[in-house]
Coordinates of C-alpha atoms and ligand atoms in Angstrom, one line a residue:
M1 CA 35.8 18.8 0.9
Q2 CA 36.3 21.1 3.9
T3 CA 38.9 20.0 6.3
K4 CA 37.8 20.7 9.9
L5 CA 40.4 21.7 12.6
L6 CA 39.4 20.1 15.8
A7 CA 40.8 21.2 19.2
V8 CA 41.0 19.1 22.3
K9 CA 40.1 20.7 25.6
T10 CA 40.4 17.7 28.0
V11 CA 41.9 14.4 27.0
R12 CA 38.8 12.3 27.7
K13 CA 36.5 10.2 25.5
E14 CA 33.8 12.7 26.2
D15 CA 35.7 15.8 24.8
E16 CA 33.9 17.4 21.9
G17 CA 37.0 17.3 19.6
I18 CA 37.8 13.7 20.4
M19 CA 34.2 12.6 20.0
A20 CA 33.9 14.5 16.7
A21 CA 37.1 12.7 15.4
A22 CA 35.8 9.3 16.6
E23 CA 32.5 9.8 14.8
L24 CA 34.2 10.7 11.5
L25 CA 36.5 7.7 11.7
K26 CA 33.5 5.3 12.5
A27 CA 31.8 6.8 9.3
G28 CA 34.8 5.8 7.2
G29 CA 36.5 9.3 7.2
L30 CA 40.1 10.4 7.3
V31 CA 41.3 12.3 10.5
A32 CA 44.9 13.5 11.1
I33 CA 45.8 12.8 14.7
P34 CA 48.8 13.8 16.8
T35 CA 51.0 11.0 18.1
E36 CA 54.3 11.2 20.1
T37 CA 56.2 10.6 16.8
V38 CA 54.5 12.6 14.0
Y39 CA 51.0 13.3 12.9
G40 CA 49.2 10.2 11.5
L41 CA 46.5 10.2 8.9
A42 CA 44.0 7.8 10.4
A43 CA 41.2 5.6 9.2
N44 CA 39.3 2.5 10.2
A45 CA 41.9 -0.3 9.7
L46 CA 39.2 -2.9 9.3
D47 CA 37.6 -1.0 6.4
G48 CA 39.4 -1.5 3.1
R49 CA 37.5 1.4 1.5
A50 CA 38.4 3.8 4.2
V51 CA 42.0 2.8 4.0
R52 CA 42.1 3.3 0.2
R53 CA 41.1 6.9 0.8
I54 CA 44.4 7.3 2.7
F55 CA 46.4 6.2 -0.2
A56 CA 44.5 8.6 -2.5
A57 CA 44.8 11.7 -0.2
K58 CA 48.6 11.2 0.3
G59 CA 49.3 10.0 -3.2
R60 CA 51.0 7.1 -1.5
P61 CA 52.3 4.2 -3.6
Q62 CA 49.9 1.2 -3.3
D63 CA 52.5 -1.3 -2.3
N64 CA 53.6 0.6 0.8
P65 CA 51.8 -0.9 3.8
L66 CA 50.4 1.0 6.7
I67 CA 50.9 0.7 10.6
V68 CA 47.8 -0.2 12.7
H69 CA 47.4 1.7 15.9
I70 CA 45.8 0.3 19.0
A71 CA 45.0 1.7 22.5
K72 CA 44.9 -1.5 24.4
R73 CA 47.6 -4.1 24.5
E74 CA 45.0 -7.0 24.2
T75 CA 43.9 -5.7 20.8
L76 CA 47.2 -7.1 19.4
E77 CA 46.1 -10.6 19.6
S78 CA 43.0 -10.0 17.3
L79 CA 45.1 -8.4 14.6
V80 CA 47.9 -11.1 14.3
T81 CA 48.1 -14.9 14.3
K82 CA 51.2 -15.2 16.5
V83 CA 52.7 -13.3 19.4
P84 CA 56.2 -14.7 19.9
P85 CA 58.1 -14.3 23.1
S86 CA 60.2 -11.4 21.7
A87 CA 57.0 -9.4 21.0
V88 CA 55.8 -9.9 24.5
T89 CA 59.2 -8.7 25.8
L90 CA 59.3 -5.7 23.6
A91 CA 55.7 -4.7 24.3
D92 CA 56.3 -5.0 28.1
R93 CA 59.4 -2.9 27.7
F94 CA 58.4 -0.2 25.2
W95 CA 54.6 -0.1 24.8
P96 CA 52.8 2.4 24.8
G97 CA 55.4 4.2 22.9
P98 CA 57.2 4.8 19.4
L99 CA 57.7 1.1 18.6
T100 CA 56.1 -0.8 15.7
M101 CA 56.2 -4.5 15.5
I102 CA 55.7 -6.5 12.3
L103 CA 53.8 -9.8 12.9
P104 CA 52.0 -12.4 10.8
K105 CA 48.6 -10.8 10.0
A106 CA 45.1 -12.1 11.0
A107 CA 42.4 -12.6 8.5
C108 CA 40.6 -9.4 9.6
I109 CA 43.4 -7.1 8.1
P110 CA 42.4 -5.9 4.7
D111 CA 45.0 -6.3 1.8
E112 CA 44.9 -2.5 1.6
V113 CA 46.5 -2.2 5.0
S114 CA 49.2 -4.8 4.5
A115 CA 49.7 -4.0 0.8
G116 CA 49.4 -7.7 -0.1
L117 CA 52.0 -8.8 2.4
D118 CA 51.2 -11.7 4.8
T119 CA 52.4 -9.5 7.8
V120 CA 50.9 -6.4 9.6
A121 CA 52.6 -3.6 11.5
V122 CA 51.2 -2.8 14.8
R123 CA 51.9 0.1 17.3
F124 CA 50.4 1.2 20.7
P125 CA 51.2 5.0 20.8
S126 CA 51.8 6.8 24.1
H127 CA 50.2 10.2 23.1
L128 CA 47.2 10.6 25.2
V129 CA 45.1 12.3 22.5
A130 CA 45.8 9.6 20.0
R131 CA 44.9 6.9 22.6
A132 CA 41.7 8.7 23.5
I133 CA 40.6 8.9 19.9
I134 CA 41.4 5.2 19.1
D135 CA 39.5 4.3 22.4
A136 CA 36.5 6.6 21.5
S137 CA 36.3 5.1 18.0
G138 CA 36.4 1.6 19.3
L139 CA 38.6 0.7 16.2
P140 CA 42.1 -0.2 15.3
L141 CA 43.3 2.8 13.2
A142 CA 45.6 2.5 10.0
A143 CA 47.7 5.6 10.1
P144 CA 50.8 6.6 8.0
S145 CA 52.3 9.9 8.5
A146 CA 49.9 12.7 7.5
N147 CA 51.9 14.4 4.7
T148 CA 51.7 14.3 0.9
S149 CA 53.9 11.2 -0.1
G150 CA 57.6 12.1 -0.4
R151 CA 57.4 15.3 1.7
P152 CA 58.8 15.7 5.2
S153 CA 56.5 14.1 7.8
P154 CA 54.3 16.6 9.7
T155 CA 55.1 17.4 13.4
R156 CA 52.5 20.2 13.8
A157 CA 48.9 20.5 12.8
E158 CA 49.8 23.4 10.4
H159 CA 52.2 21.1 8.5
V160 CA 49.2 18.7 7.9
L161 CA 47.0 21.5 6.7
H162 CA 49.7 22.7 4.3
D163 CA 49.9 19.3 2.6
L164 CA 46.3 18.0 3.0
D165 CA 43.8 20.8 3.5
G166 CA 40.7 20.0 1.4
R167 CA 41.7 16.3 1.0
I168 CA 40.8 14.9 4.4
D169 CA 37.9 15.3 6.8
A170 CA 39.7 16.8 9.8
V171 CA 42.9 17.4 11.8
V172 CA 43.0 17.3 15.5
D173 CA 45.4 19.9 16.8
G174 CA 47.7 18.5 19.6
G175 CA 50.6 20.9 19.3
A176 CA 54.1 19.9 18.3
C177 CA 55.0 16.1 18.4
G178 CA 57.6 15.2 21.1
V179 CA 59.7 12.6 19.3
G180 CA 59.5 14.2 15.9
V181 CA 60.5 11.1 13.7
E182 CA 58.3 8.2 12.9
S183 CA 58.3 5.0 15.0
T184 CA 61.0 2.4 15.2
V185 CA 59.9 -0.5 13.0
V186 CA 61.2 -4.1 14.1
S187 CA 60.1 -7.2 12.2
L188 CA 59.4 -10.3 14.4
A189 CA 57.9 -12.3 11.6
G190 CA 61.1 -14.1 10.6
G191 CA 63.8 -15.6 12.7
C192 CA 66.1 -13.0 14.4
P193 CA 64.4 -9.6 15.1
R194 CA 65.2 -7.2 12.4
L195 CA 65.4 -3.4 12.6
L196 CA 63.7 -2.1 9.4
R197 CA 63.5 1.6 10.4
P198 CA 65.2 3.3 13.4
G199 CA 63.2 5.8 15.6
G200 CA 62.7 6.9 19.2
I201 CA 63.3 3.6 20.5
T202 CA 67.0 2.9 19.7
Y203 CA 68.8 -0.1 18.2
E204 CA 70.8 -0.2 21.4
Q205 CA 67.6 -0.3 23.5
L206 CA 66.2 -3.2 21.3
Q207 CA 69.3 -5.2 21.8
A208 CA 69.3 -4.6 25.5
A209 CA 65.7 -6.0 25.7
V210 CA 65.8 -9.0 23.3
G211 CA 69.5 -9.8 22.5
P212 CA 70.7 -9.8 19.0
V213 CA 68.9 -7.7 16.5
E214 CA 69.8 -7.5 12.8
M215 CA 69.9 -4.1 11.1
D216 CA 68.4 -4.0 7.6
P217 CA 71.0 -2.6 5.2
A218 CA 68.3 0.0 4.0
V219 CA 68.6 1.7 7.3
T220 CA 71.8 3.4 6.4
H221 CA 72.2 2.7 2.7
A222 CA 70.4 3.1 -0.7
L223 CA 68.8 0.0 -1.9
A224 CA 70.4 -1.6 -5.0
K225 CA 68.3 -1.2 -8.1
N226 CA 65.7 -4.1 -8.3
A227 CA 66.3 -5.2 -4.7
V228 CA 63.2 -6.2 -2.8
A229 CA 62.7 -3.9 0.2
A230 CA 62.0 -5.7 3.6
S231 CA 60.1 -2.5 4.5
P232 CA 58.5 -1.1 1.2
G233 CA 58.6 2.5 2.5
M234 CA 62.4 2.5 2.5
K235 CA 62.7 2.3 -1.2
Y236 CA 60.9 5.5 -2.0
Q237 CA 62.2 9.1 -2.2
H238 CA 61.4 10.6 1.2
Y239 CA 61.2 13.6 3.4
S240 CA 62.3 15.9 0.6
P241 CA 62.1 19.6 0.6
K242 CA 62.1 21.3 -2.8
A243 CA 65.9 22.3 -2.3
R244 CA 68.6 19.8 -3.1
V245 CA 70.1 18.6 0.2
V246 CA 73.8 17.7 0.5
I247 CA 75.0 16.1 3.7
L248 CA 78.6 17.3 4.7
K249 CA 80.3 14.8 7.0
G250 CA 83.1 16.1 9.2
S251 CA 83.9 18.3 12.2
G252 CA 82.1 21.5 12.9
E253 CA 85.0 23.6 11.7
D254 CA 85.3 21.8 8.5
Y255 CA 81.5 22.1 7.9
I256 CA 81.5 25.9 8.5
R257 CA 84.6 26.4 6.2
Y258 CA 83.1 24.3 3.4
V259 CA 79.7 26.1 3.6
N260 CA 81.3 29.5 3.6
D261 CA 83.7 28.6 0.7
H262 CA 80.8 27.1 -1.5
K263 CA 78.0 29.5 -0.8
Q264 CA 76.0 30.7 -3.9
E265 CA 72.6 32.4 -4.2
G266 CA 69.8 30.3 -2.7
T267 CA 72.3 28.2 -0.3
V268 CA 71.2 27.6 3.2
A269 CA 72.8 25.6 6.0
L270 CA 70.8 22.9 7.8
C271 CA 73.1 23.1 10.9
F272 CA 73.5 22.4 14.6
D273 CA 72.8 25.3 16.9
E274 CA 76.6 25.7 17.6
D275 CA 77.4 26.3 13.9
A276 CA 74.9 29.1 13.2
A277 CA 76.8 32.2 14.3
S278 CA 79.9 31.3 12.1
L279 CA 78.0 30.7 8.9
Q280 CA 77.8 33.3 6.1
V281 CA 74.5 31.9 4.6
P282 CA 71.0 31.7 6.2
A283 CA 71.2 29.1 8.9
V284 CA 68.3 26.7 9.7
P285 CA 69.5 25.2 12.9
F286 CA 67.8 21.7 14.0
G287 CA 69.2 21.3 17.4
S288 CA 72.4 21.1 19.5
Q289 CA 75.2 18.8 18.3
T290 CA 75.1 16.9 21.5
D291 CA 71.4 16.3 21.6
A292 CA 70.1 13.7 19.1
E293 CA 66.6 13.8 20.7
E294 CA 66.3 17.5 20.0
Q295 CA 67.6 17.0 16.4
A296 CA 65.0 14.3 15.8
Q297 CA 62.2 16.6 17.3
R298 CA 63.2 19.6 15.1
L299 CA 64.4 17.9 11.8
F300 CA 61.2 17.8 9.8
D301 CA 60.1 21.3 10.8
A302 CA 63.5 22.5 9.7
L303 CA 63.2 20.7 6.3
R304 CA 59.9 22.4 5.7
R305 CA 61.3 25.8 6.8
I306 CA 63.9 25.4 4.0
D307 CA 61.1 25.5 1.4
G308 CA 59.5 28.6 3.1
M309 CA 62.9 30.4 2.4
G310 CA 62.9 29.5 -1.3
A311 CA 66.2 27.9 -0.9
S312 CA 67.7 25.8 -3.9
L313 CA 70.5 24.1 -2.0
A314 CA 70.9 23.1 1.6
F315 CA 74.2 21.9 3.2
A316 CA 73.3 19.7 6.0
R317 CA 75.5 18.8 9.0
C318 CA 75.9 15.0 9.5
P319 CA 74.3 13.7 12.7
D320 CA 76.0 11.1 14.9
Q321 CA 74.8 7.6 14.1
T322 CA 74.3 6.3 17.6
G323 CA 71.1 6.3 19.7
V324 CA 68.3 8.4 18.3
G325 CA 71.0 9.9 16.0
L326 CA 70.6 6.9 13.8
A327 CA 67.0 7.8 13.1
V328 CA 68.0 11.4 12.4
F329 CA 70.7 10.1 10.0
N330 CA 68.2 7.7 8.4
R331 CA 65.7 10.5 7.6
L332 CA 68.3 13.1 6.6
I333 CA 70.1 10.8 4.2
R334 CA 66.8 10.1 2.4
A335 CA 66.1 13.8 2.2
A336 CA 69.6 14.1 0.6
A337 CA 68.8 11.3 -1.8
F338 CA 72.0 9.7 -0.4
E339 CA 74.2 12.6 -1.5
V340 CA 77.1 12.9 1.2
V341 CA 80.4 14.7 0.9
E342 CA 83.2 13.5 3.2
L343 CA 85.1 16.6 4.4
Ligands
AMP401 P1 54.6 5.6 7.8 O1 53.2 5.0 8.0 O2 54.7 6.7 6.8 O3 55.3 5.7 9.0 O4 55.3 4.3 7.0 C1 55.1 3.0 7.6 C2 56.3 2.2 7.4 O5 56.2 0.9 7.9 C3 56.7 2.2 6.0 O6 58.2 2.3 5.8 C4 56.3 0.7 5.6 O7 57.0 0.2 4.6 C5 56.5 0.1 7.0 N1 55.6 -1.2 7.0 C6 54.3 -1.2 7.4 N2 53.8 -2.4 7.4 C7 54.9 -3.3 7.1 C8 55.0 -4.7 6.9 N3 53.9 -5.5 7.0 N4 56.2 -5.2 6.6 C9 57.3 -4.4 6.4 N5 57.1 -3.0 6.6 C10 56.0 -2.5 6.9
MG402 MG1 55.5 8.4 6.0

């Protein structure tokens, strides 16, 4: 299969690139689209056969459900059986934007999307190109991140092509993604709202909007063997470059000293901008130590750059775990397979 690279000239339904993407999706095809979080690999969410092709293209485990993307708030009601008051509050406050809500699923959602669960994940993205494509297709779109399963999520069209060229129908180029990490996932299907995955909408923002929110232990810790994951995606090896990643937790000074003392052939430093000049190994900075939003935006690109350098070991600086930093930490600790050294 030849993967088309589609450009968007104006963000309107009539744009050639947007129309071409919509036609492919209506015909059951797979199209990678830019969103404000990361690139998503989209297919018609109401067509089980089209959705199965997503799993095949990514090599995604069958039991990991997909997020359904909509471009109008009203569409939510047709996809779920119940919209509790907390969902109304969160949609008022954060939609369109990087927030996914888990709710009891309606009968129209194929089992392929929900991976057999009785709930469905729904998001209304803010990215104008994503919204125009959803709108032009007239369909809700199931879309996981557009990477090979296990690899860092794509934040540029070239990352998608690196992983999926020849395996999907098209990629729509929308430039670099703004948030850079996947959406915040919150479950509203049980009693208390529960944070399953941190993202651009922070834990603190959720609590300010709806009151108490539980944090799933898998957000910051490895799941115990045989434990059932509230969010199946959290149990898999994730975001991994080919190099072994080790997180070093401590001050900037301690980090620089440790890296310089332990350097070997093939070592790189996944560091903050402020550390780079003092390091005696190649530095891959992913943002300022005081700017978690910037760290989120640059993290996945930095993880992919480590591969391009042929590194075998990356010492990563540990991000602060408040605000968007919690999302950066959540991704990095999975890239590091939970290997952390306290300095
Ligand atoms: P991705 O599409 O790569 O951003 O992954 C979607 C994430 O949402 C994964 O971690 C899934 O496990 C999670 N997810 C999707 N649907 C559900 C659901 N119904 N219940 C719990 N987690 C879900
Ligand atoms: Mg993913």
